[in-house]
PDB file of C-alpha atoms in Angstrom:
ATOM      1  CA  MET A   1     -32.503 -60.331   5.668  1.00  0.00           C
ATOM      2  CA  VAL A   2     -35.116 -57.740   4.688  1.00  0.00           C
ATOM      3  CA  VAL A   3     -33.908 -56.252   1.434  1.00  0.00           C
ATOM      4  CA  GLY A   4     -34.844 -52.939  -0.164  1.00  0.00           C
ATOM      5  CA  LEU A   5     -34.876 -53.341  -3.941  1.00  0.00           C
ATOM      6  CA  GLY A   6     -35.092 -49.645  -4.756  1.00  0.00           C
ATOM      7  CA  PRO A   7     -37.191 -48.829  -7.830  1.00  0.00           C
ATOM      8  CA  GLY A   8     -36.471 -52.260  -9.340  1.00  0.00           C
ATOM      9  CA  GLY A   9     -33.633 -53.676 -11.412  1.00  0.00           C
ATOM     10  CA  ALA A  10     -30.005 -54.181 -10.412  1.00  0.00           C
ATOM     11  CA  GLU A  11     -28.930 -50.667 -11.465  1.00  0.00           C
ATOM     12  CA  GLY A  12     -31.158 -49.115  -8.783  1.00  0.00           C
ATOM     13  CA  MET A  13     -30.033 -51.365  -5.930  1.00  0.00           C
ATOM     14  CA  THR A  14     -27.336 -50.790  -3.358  1.00  0.00           C
ATOM     15  CA  ALA A  15     -24.294 -53.036  -3.251  1.00  0.00           C
ATOM     16  CA  GLY A  16     -25.582 -54.329   0.082  1.00  0.00           C
ATOM     17  CA  ALA A  17     -28.892 -55.379  -1.463  1.00  0.00           C
ATOM     18  CA  LEU A  18     -27.159 -57.237  -4.283  1.00  0.00           C
ATOM     19  CA  GLU A  19     -24.883 -58.975  -1.788  1.00  0.00           C
ATOM     20  CA  ALA A  20     -27.836 -60.003   0.391  1.00  0.00           C
ATOM     21  CA  LEU A  21     -29.707 -61.465  -2.562  1.00  0.00           C
ATOM     22  CA  GLY A  22     -26.600 -63.359  -3.570  1.00  0.00           C
ATOM     23  CA  GLN A  23     -26.306 -64.902  -0.084  1.00  0.00           C
ATOM     24  CA  ALA A  24     -29.972 -65.911   0.260  1.00  0.00           C
ATOM     25  CA  GLU A  25     -31.099 -69.518  -0.069  1.00  0.00           C
ATOM     26  CA  VAL A  26     -34.775 -68.525  -0.193  1.00  0.00           C
ATOM     27  CA  ILE A  27     -36.267 -65.298  -1.551  1.00  0.00           C
ATOM     28  CA  VAL A  28     -39.693 -64.218  -0.311  1.00  0.00           C
ATOM     29  CA  GLY A  29     -41.787 -61.407  -1.752  1.00  0.00           C
ATOM     30  CA  TYR A  30     -44.762 -59.951  -3.566  1.00  0.00           C
ATOM     31  CA  HIS A  31     -44.901 -61.619  -6.988  1.00  0.00           C
ATOM     32  CA  VAL A  32     -44.551 -58.300  -8.868  1.00  0.00           C
ATOM     33  CA  TYR A  33     -41.291 -57.516  -7.055  1.00  0.00           C
ATOM     34  CA  ILE A  34     -40.012 -61.055  -7.580  1.00  0.00           C
ATOM     35  CA  GLU A  35     -40.378 -60.544 -11.317  1.00  0.00           C
ATOM     36  CA  LEU A  36     -38.312 -57.350 -11.131  1.00  0.00           C
ATOM     37  CA  ILE A  37     -35.330 -59.366  -9.877  1.00  0.00           C
ATOM     38  CA  ARG A  38     -35.967 -62.639 -11.703  1.00  0.00           C
ATOM     39  CA  ASP A  39     -32.574 -62.441 -13.437  1.00  0.00           C
ATOM     40  CA  LEU A  40     -30.839 -62.239 -10.054  1.00  0.00           C
ATOM     41  CA  ILE A  41     -32.636 -65.216  -8.495  1.00  0.00           C
ATOM     42  CA  GLY A  42     -31.508 -68.074 -10.701  1.00  0.00           C
ATOM     43  CA  SER A  43     -32.644 -71.495  -9.511  1.00  0.00           C
ATOM     44  CA  ARG A  44     -33.050 -70.634  -5.843  1.00  0.00           C
ATOM     45  CA  GLU A  45     -36.234 -71.280  -3.895  1.00  0.00           C
ATOM     46  CA  VAL A  46     -38.870 -68.555  -4.174  1.00  0.00           C
ATOM     47  CA  VAL A  47     -41.935 -67.908  -2.021  1.00  0.00           C
ATOM     48  CA  SER A  48     -44.244 -65.368  -3.645  1.00  0.00           C
ATOM     49  CA  SER A  49     -47.861 -64.305  -3.346  1.00  0.00           C
ATOM     50  CA  GLY A  50     -50.155 -61.406  -4.169  1.00  0.00           C
ATOM     51  CA  MET A  51     -51.300 -58.158  -2.611  1.00  0.00           C
ATOM     52  CA  THR A  52     -52.773 -58.372   0.930  1.00  0.00           C
ATOM     53  CA  GLN A  53     -50.745 -61.542   1.664  1.00  0.00           C
ATOM     54  CA  GLU A  54     -47.953 -59.680   3.456  1.00  0.00           C
ATOM     55  CA  LEU A  55     -48.558 -61.251   6.865  1.00  0.00           C
ATOM     56  CA  GLU A  56     -48.490 -64.815   5.593  1.00  0.00           C
ATOM     57  CA  ARG A  57     -45.336 -64.145   3.548  1.00  0.00           C
ATOM     58  CA  CYS A  58     -43.588 -62.871   6.670  1.00  0.00           C
ATOM     59  CA  ARG A  59     -44.735 -65.880   8.676  1.00  0.00           C
ATOM     60  CA  GLN A  60     -43.362 -68.217   6.020  1.00  0.00           C
ATOM     61  CA  ALA A  61     -40.098 -66.296   5.919  1.00  0.00           C
ATOM     62  CA  VAL A  62     -39.684 -66.505   9.701  1.00  0.00           C
ATOM     63  CA  ARG A  63     -40.486 -70.235   9.710  1.00  0.00           C
ATOM     64  CA  LEU A  64     -37.885 -70.857   7.027  1.00  0.00           C
ATOM     65  CA  ALA A  65     -35.270 -68.748   8.828  1.00  0.00           C
ATOM     66  CA  LEU A  66     -35.919 -70.514  12.128  1.00  0.00           C
ATOM     67  CA  SER A  67     -35.385 -73.822  10.323  1.00  0.00           C
ATOM     68  CA  GLY A  68     -31.865 -72.689   9.487  1.00  0.00           C
ATOM     69  CA  LYS A  69     -32.193 -71.244   5.982  1.00  0.00           C
ATOM     70  CA  ARG A  70     -30.826 -67.878   4.884  1.00  0.00           C
ATOM     71  CA  VAL A  71     -33.923 -65.954   3.819  1.00  0.00           C
ATOM     72  CA  ALA A  72     -34.264 -62.649   1.995  1.00  0.00           C
ATOM     73  CA  VAL A  73     -37.633 -60.900   2.253  1.00  0.00           C
ATOM     74  CA  VAL A  74     -37.705 -58.380  -0.582  1.00  0.00           C
ATOM     75  CA  SER A  75     -39.502 -55.061  -0.494  1.00  0.00           C
ATOM     76  CA  SER A  76     -39.641 -52.375  -3.153  1.00  0.00           C
ATOM     77  CA  GLY A  77     -37.978 -49.069  -2.320  1.00  0.00           C
ATOM     78  CA  ASP A  78     -36.775 -49.088   1.278  1.00  0.00           C
ATOM     79  CA  PRO A  79     -38.093 -51.901   3.529  1.00  0.00           C
ATOM     80  CA  GLY A  80     -38.482 -49.466   6.423  1.00  0.00           C
ATOM     81  CA  VAL A  81     -40.608 -46.968   4.453  1.00  0.00           C
ATOM     82  CA  TYR A  82     -44.082 -48.488   4.023  1.00  0.00           C
ATOM     83  CA  GLY A  83     -42.185 -51.760   3.604  1.00  0.00           C
ATOM     84  CA  MET A  84     -41.772 -55.167   5.203  1.00  0.00           C
ATOM     85  CA  ALA A  85     -39.121 -54.536   7.855  1.00  0.00           C
ATOM     86  CA  GLY A  86     -41.501 -53.708  10.693  1.00  0.00           C
ATOM     87  CA  LEU A  87     -43.825 -56.620   9.945  1.00  0.00           C
ATOM     88  CA  VAL A  88     -40.941 -59.107   9.841  1.00  0.00           C
ATOM     89  CA  LEU A  89     -39.752 -57.945  13.274  1.00  0.00           C
ATOM     90  CA  GLU A  90     -43.303 -58.100  14.686  1.00  0.00           C
ATOM     91  CA  VAL A  91     -43.886 -61.613  13.346  1.00  0.00           C
ATOM     92  CA  LEU A  92     -40.541 -62.834  14.704  1.00  0.00           C
ATOM     93  CA  GLU A  93     -41.386 -61.468  18.145  1.00  0.00           C
ATOM     94  CA  GLN A  94     -44.731 -63.304  18.090  1.00  0.00           C
ATOM     95  CA  ALA A  95     -43.370 -66.573  16.683  1.00  0.00           C
ATOM     96  CA  ALA A  96     -40.150 -66.853  18.674  1.00  0.00           C
ATOM     97  CA  PRO A  97     -39.723 -64.077  21.268  1.00  0.00           C
ATOM     98  CA  ASP A  98     -36.625 -65.734  22.747  1.00  0.00           C
ATOM     99  CA  SER A  99     -34.967 -66.475  19.412  1.00  0.00           C
ATOM    100  CA  ARG A 100     -31.490 -65.180  18.670  1.00  0.00           C
ATOM    101  CA  LEU A 101     -32.219 -65.216  14.968  1.00  0.00           C
ATOM    102  CA  SER A 102     -30.258 -62.459  13.275  1.00  0.00           C
ATOM    103  CA  VAL A 103     -32.326 -60.006  11.215  1.00  0.00           C
ATOM    104  CA  LYS A 104     -30.510 -57.587   8.949  1.00  0.00           C
ATOM    105  CA  ILE A 105     -32.362 -54.666   7.324  1.00  0.00           C
ATOM    106  CA  ILE A 106     -30.853 -53.662   3.972  1.00  0.00           C
ATOM    107  CA  PRO A 107     -31.932 -50.118   2.991  1.00  0.00           C
ATOM    108  CA  GLY A 108     -32.957 -49.139  -0.522  1.00  0.00           C
ATOM    109  CA  VAL A 109     -33.856 -46.086  -2.584  1.00  0.00           C
ATOM    110  CA  THR A 110     -37.425 -45.167  -1.683  1.00  0.00           C
ATOM    111  CA  ALA A 111     -39.947 -43.706  -4.148  1.00  0.00           C
ATOM    112  CA  ALA A 112     -39.630 -40.219  -2.615  1.00  0.00           C
ATOM    113  CA  THR A 113     -35.939 -39.883  -3.381  1.00  0.00           C
ATOM    114  CA  ALA A 114     -36.158 -41.718  -6.706  1.00  0.00           C
ATOM    115  CA  ALA A 115     -38.889 -39.326  -7.873  1.00  0.00           C
ATOM    116  CA  ALA A 116     -37.112 -36.284  -6.422  1.00  0.00           C
ATOM    117  CA  ALA A 117     -33.955 -37.059  -8.405  1.00  0.00           C
ATOM    118  CA  LEU A 118     -35.954 -37.131 -11.637  1.00  0.00           C
ATOM    119  CA  LEU A 119     -37.702 -33.851 -10.801  1.00  0.00           C
ATOM    120  CA  GLY A 120     -34.602 -31.934  -9.719  1.00  0.00           C
ATOM    121  CA  ALA A 121     -34.072 -31.104  -6.046  1.00  0.00           C
ATOM    122  CA  PRO A 122     -37.473 -30.665  -4.344  1.00  0.00           C
ATOM    123  CA  LEU A 123     -36.507 -32.349  -1.048  1.00  0.00           C
ATOM    124  CA  THR A 124     -33.511 -30.285   0.008  1.00  0.00           C
ATOM    125  CA  HIS A 125     -35.413 -28.879   2.990  1.00  0.00           C
ATOM    126  CA  ASP A 126     -37.857 -30.346   5.532  1.00  0.00           C
ATOM    127  CA  PHE A 127     -40.441 -32.659   4.015  1.00  0.00           C
ATOM    128  CA  ALA A 128     -43.221 -35.060   4.981  1.00  0.00           C
ATOM    129  CA  VAL A 129     -44.197 -38.365   3.377  1.00  0.00           C
ATOM    130  CA  ILE A 130     -47.869 -39.391   3.544  1.00  0.00           C
ATOM    131  CA  SER A 131     -49.629 -42.370   1.987  1.00  0.00           C
ATOM    132  CA  LEU A 132     -53.147 -41.713   0.714  1.00  0.00           C
ATOM    133  CA  SER A 133     -54.081 -45.388   1.006  1.00  0.00           C
ATOM    134  CA  ASP A 134     -56.733 -45.859   3.683  1.00  0.00           C
ATOM    135  CA  ARG A 135     -56.536 -49.667   3.607  1.00  0.00           C
ATOM    136  CA  LEU A 136     -54.525 -49.715   6.843  1.00  0.00           C
ATOM    137  CA  THR A 137     -54.941 -46.125   8.115  1.00  0.00           C
ATOM    138  CA  PRO A 138     -58.322 -44.381   8.667  1.00  0.00           C
ATOM    139  CA  TRP A 139     -58.983 -41.610   6.153  1.00  0.00           C
ATOM    140  CA  ASP A 140     -59.794 -39.052   8.865  1.00  0.00           C
ATOM    141  CA  LEU A 141     -56.314 -39.588  10.334  1.00  0.00           C
ATOM    142  CA  ILE A 142     -54.738 -39.170   6.889  1.00  0.00           C
ATOM    143  CA  VAL A 143     -56.680 -35.912   6.462  1.00  0.00           C
ATOM    144  CA  ARG A 144     -55.324 -34.638   9.804  1.00  0.00           C
ATOM    145  CA  ARG A 145     -51.786 -35.408   8.700  1.00  0.00           C
ATOM    146  CA  LEU A 146     -52.320 -33.690   5.345  1.00  0.00           C
ATOM    147  CA  GLU A 147     -53.654 -30.621   7.143  1.00  0.00           C
ATOM    148  CA  MET A 148     -50.639 -30.489   9.466  1.00  0.00           C
ATOM    149  CA  ALA A 149     -48.177 -30.902   6.588  1.00  0.00           C
ATOM    150  CA  ALA A 150     -49.922 -28.213   4.550  1.00  0.00           C
ATOM    151  CA  ARG A 151     -50.073 -25.792   7.474  1.00  0.00           C
ATOM    152  CA  GLY A 152     -46.472 -26.491   8.445  1.00  0.00           C
ATOM    153  CA  ASP A 153     -45.215 -25.577   4.953  1.00  0.00           C
ATOM    154  CA  PHE A 154     -43.595 -28.969   4.482  1.00  0.00           C
ATOM    155  CA  VAL A 155     -42.730 -30.150   1.014  1.00  0.00           C
ATOM    156  CA  THR A 156     -45.043 -33.172   0.925  1.00  0.00           C
ATOM    157  CA  VAL A 157     -44.572 -36.484  -0.855  1.00  0.00           C
ATOM    158  CA  LEU A 158     -47.737 -38.481  -1.538  1.00  0.00           C
ATOM    159  CA  TYR A 159     -47.488 -42.260  -1.869  1.00  0.00           C
ATOM    160  CA  ASN A 160     -50.356 -44.434  -3.203  1.00  0.00           C
ATOM    161  CA  PRO A 161     -52.144 -41.335  -4.507  1.00  0.00           C
ATOM    162  CA  ARG A 162     -54.889 -42.954  -6.577  1.00  0.00           C
ATOM    163  CA  SER A 163     -56.212 -46.405  -7.512  1.00  0.00           C
ATOM    164  CA  HIS A 164     -59.240 -47.873  -9.258  1.00  0.00           C
ATOM    165  CA  GLY A 165     -61.077 -47.972  -5.949  1.00  0.00           C
ATOM    166  CA  ARG A 166     -59.815 -44.628  -4.597  1.00  0.00           C
ATOM    167  CA  GLN A 167     -60.598 -41.755  -6.936  1.00  0.00           C
ATOM    168  CA  ILE A 168     -61.500 -38.899  -4.580  1.00  0.00           C
ATOM    169  CA  GLN A 169     -58.647 -38.961  -2.055  1.00  0.00           C
ATOM    170  CA  LEU A 170     -56.120 -37.200  -4.289  1.00  0.00           C
ATOM    171  CA  ARG A 171     -58.615 -34.484  -5.154  1.00  0.00           C
ATOM    172  CA  GLN A 172     -59.335 -33.966  -1.442  1.00  0.00           C
ATOM    173  CA  ALA A 173     -55.617 -33.798  -0.686  1.00  0.00           C
ATOM    174  CA  GLY A 174     -55.230 -31.137  -3.373  1.00  0.00           C
ATOM    175  CA  GLU A 175     -58.082 -29.134  -1.874  1.00  0.00           C
ATOM    176  CA  ILE A 176     -56.462 -29.267   1.574  1.00  0.00           C
ATOM    177  CA  PHE A 177     -53.185 -27.862   0.232  1.00  0.00           C
ATOM    178  CA  LEU A 178     -54.986 -25.192  -1.797  1.00  0.00           C
ATOM    179  CA  LYS A 179     -56.355 -23.806   1.489  1.00  0.00           C
ATOM    180  CA  HIS A 180     -52.806 -23.102   2.645  1.00  0.00           C
ATOM    181  CA  ARG A 181     -50.736 -22.557  -0.532  1.00  0.00           C
ATOM    182  CA  PRO A 182     -51.087 -20.602  -3.793  1.00  0.00           C
ATOM    183  CA  SER A 183     -52.522 -22.444  -6.770  1.00  0.00           C
ATOM    184  CA  GLU A 184     -49.233 -21.878  -8.652  1.00  0.00           C
ATOM    185  CA  THR A 185     -47.247 -23.893  -6.084  1.00  0.00           C
ATOM    186  CA  PRO A 186     -45.049 -26.316  -8.070  1.00  0.00           C
ATOM    187  CA  VAL A 187     -45.983 -29.989  -8.007  1.00  0.00           C
ATOM    188  CA  GLY A 188     -43.950 -32.826  -9.486  1.00  0.00           C
ATOM    189  CA  VAL A 189     -45.513 -36.096 -10.583  1.00  0.00           C
ATOM    190  CA  VAL A 190     -43.482 -39.209 -11.444  1.00  0.00           C
ATOM    191  CA  ARG A 191     -44.825 -42.533 -12.650  1.00  0.00           C
ATOM    192  CA  ASN A 192     -42.732 -45.711 -12.677  1.00  0.00           C
ATOM    193  CA  ALA A 193     -39.641 -44.007 -11.257  1.00  0.00           C
ATOM    194  CA  GLY A 194     -36.596 -46.031 -12.245  1.00  0.00           C
ATOM    195  CA  ARG A 195     -38.631 -48.612 -14.162  1.00  0.00           C
ATOM    196  CA  ASP A 196     -39.785 -49.214 -17.713  1.00  0.00           C
ATOM    197  CA  GLY A 197     -42.402 -46.665 -18.754  1.00  0.00           C
ATOM    198  CA  GLU A 198     -40.985 -43.896 -16.580  1.00  0.00           C
ATOM    199  CA  GLU A 199     -42.877 -40.600 -16.952  1.00  0.00           C
ATOM    200  CA  VAL A 200     -42.222 -37.207 -15.340  1.00  0.00           C
ATOM    201  CA  TRP A 201     -44.487 -34.141 -15.196  1.00  0.00           C
ATOM    202  CA  VAL A 202     -43.986 -30.704 -13.649  1.00  0.00           C
ATOM    203  CA  SER A 203     -47.316 -29.086 -12.825  1.00  0.00           C
ATOM    204  CA  ASN A 204     -48.860 -26.935 -10.110  1.00  0.00           C
ATOM    205  CA  LEU A 205     -51.278 -27.296  -7.227  1.00  0.00           C
ATOM    206  CA  GLN A 206     -54.261 -26.196  -9.316  1.00  0.00           C
ATOM    207  CA  LYS A 207     -53.742 -28.678 -12.152  1.00  0.00           C
ATOM    208  CA  PHE A 208     -51.842 -31.748 -10.976  1.00  0.00           C
ATOM    209  CA  THR A 209     -54.889 -33.878 -10.092  1.00  0.00           C
ATOM    210  CA  GLY A 210     -55.763 -33.969 -13.788  1.00  0.00           C
ATOM    211  CA  LEU A 211     -52.613 -35.931 -14.621  1.00  0.00           C
ATOM    212  CA  PRO A 212     -52.701 -39.751 -15.107  1.00  0.00           C
ATOM    213  CA  VAL A 213     -51.891 -40.555 -11.484  1.00  0.00           C
ATOM    214  CA  ASP A 214     -52.170 -44.130 -10.186  1.00  0.00           C
ATOM    215  CA  MET A 215     -50.593 -46.458  -7.598  1.00  0.00           C
ATOM    216  CA  LEU A 216     -47.316 -46.476  -9.531  1.00  0.00           C
ATOM    217  CA  THR A 217     -47.066 -42.689  -9.185  1.00  0.00           C
ATOM    218  CA  THR A 218     -45.348 -40.462  -6.618  1.00  0.00           C
ATOM    219  CA  VAL A 219     -46.511 -36.864  -6.140  1.00  0.00           C
ATOM    220  CA  ILE A 220     -44.289 -34.158  -4.623  1.00  0.00           C
ATOM    221  CA  ILE A 221     -46.008 -30.920  -3.564  1.00  0.00           C
ATOM    222  CA  GLY A 222     -43.641 -27.994  -3.114  1.00  0.00           C
ATOM    223  CA  ASN A 223     -43.591 -25.597  -0.183  1.00  0.00           C
ATOM    224  CA  SER A 224     -43.668 -21.785  -0.213  1.00  0.00           C
ATOM    225  CA  GLN A 225     -40.014 -21.659  -1.328  1.00  0.00           C
ATOM    226  CA  THR A 226     -40.101 -24.309  -4.054  1.00  0.00           C
ATOM    227  CA  ARG A 227     -39.609 -22.953  -7.546  1.00  0.00           C
ATOM    228  CA  ILE A 228     -39.199 -24.227 -11.110  1.00  0.00           C
ATOM    229  CA  LEU A 229     -35.717 -23.602 -12.520  1.00  0.00           C
ATOM    230  CA  ASN A 230     -35.128 -24.632 -16.140  1.00  0.00           C
ATOM    231  CA  GLY A 231     -37.980 -27.094 -15.871  1.00  0.00           C
ATOM    232  CA  ARG A 232     -36.712 -28.666 -12.616  1.00  0.00           C
ATOM    233  CA  LEU A 233     -38.218 -28.394  -9.143  1.00  0.00           C
ATOM    234  CA  VAL A 234     -35.875 -26.832  -6.594  1.00  0.00           C
ATOM    235  CA  THR A 235     -36.520 -26.176  -2.905  1.00  0.00           C
ATOM    236  CA  PRO A 236     -33.662 -23.932  -1.705  1.00  0.00           C
ATOM    237  CA  ARG A 237     -31.848 -25.089   1.401  1.00  0.00           C
ATOM    238  CA  GLY A 238     -30.881 -21.507   2.211  1.00  0.00           C
ATOM    239  CA  TYR A 239     -27.142 -21.583   1.558  1.00  0.00           C
ATOM    240  CA  GLN A 240     -27.324 -18.365  -0.483  1.00  0.00           C
ATOM    241  CA  THR A 241     -29.245 -16.345   2.110  1.00  0.00           C
TER     242      THR A 241
END
């Protein structure tokens, strides 16, 4: 099972995710996410490791599952959105292409929708989700995608917007959108959505890069229709037109 944990904590999980964790004999995941669900694990076997160890975790999970154990690979948010679902399926194909091992993907609340709920209703029309991390995707390709989203008037959600080693990418993304949208375009910024230390800001395209944005932050850039209503971001769907 590949389980989406949502933002973290039982209150943000689906019933299906809680059921999957309850059925698992072994739980595999990034050590930070394991700690988020420590109270749900009990005395069961845990396989955890740090950042950049995703491939090895998936290999261990597949080996354990092929040995007959019920394994849950946990992923924050939704496992199919920048998560572990694809990698698990790739590793299984490489390790045992003829296996009939059952793999169940359990969806979860992804950062885009968790942040949107705190900001109001910014995603009620077409939107794009783009990660600014260039660890696995070349920056020039990310820039092309940002340009297309900005030109296409998509509400745009930015994942992994800034880290200690990546300080200029968010500023460049802001500059790209400023070429196509007014500086007053609403922007919502949410840090630690659904977790301890949750913070929410409503800003605009001119000013949002000055906020304390890091890897725990999700940025939502409005489109030409997005407005601020009573302090909440709203992108009209068009029902009243």
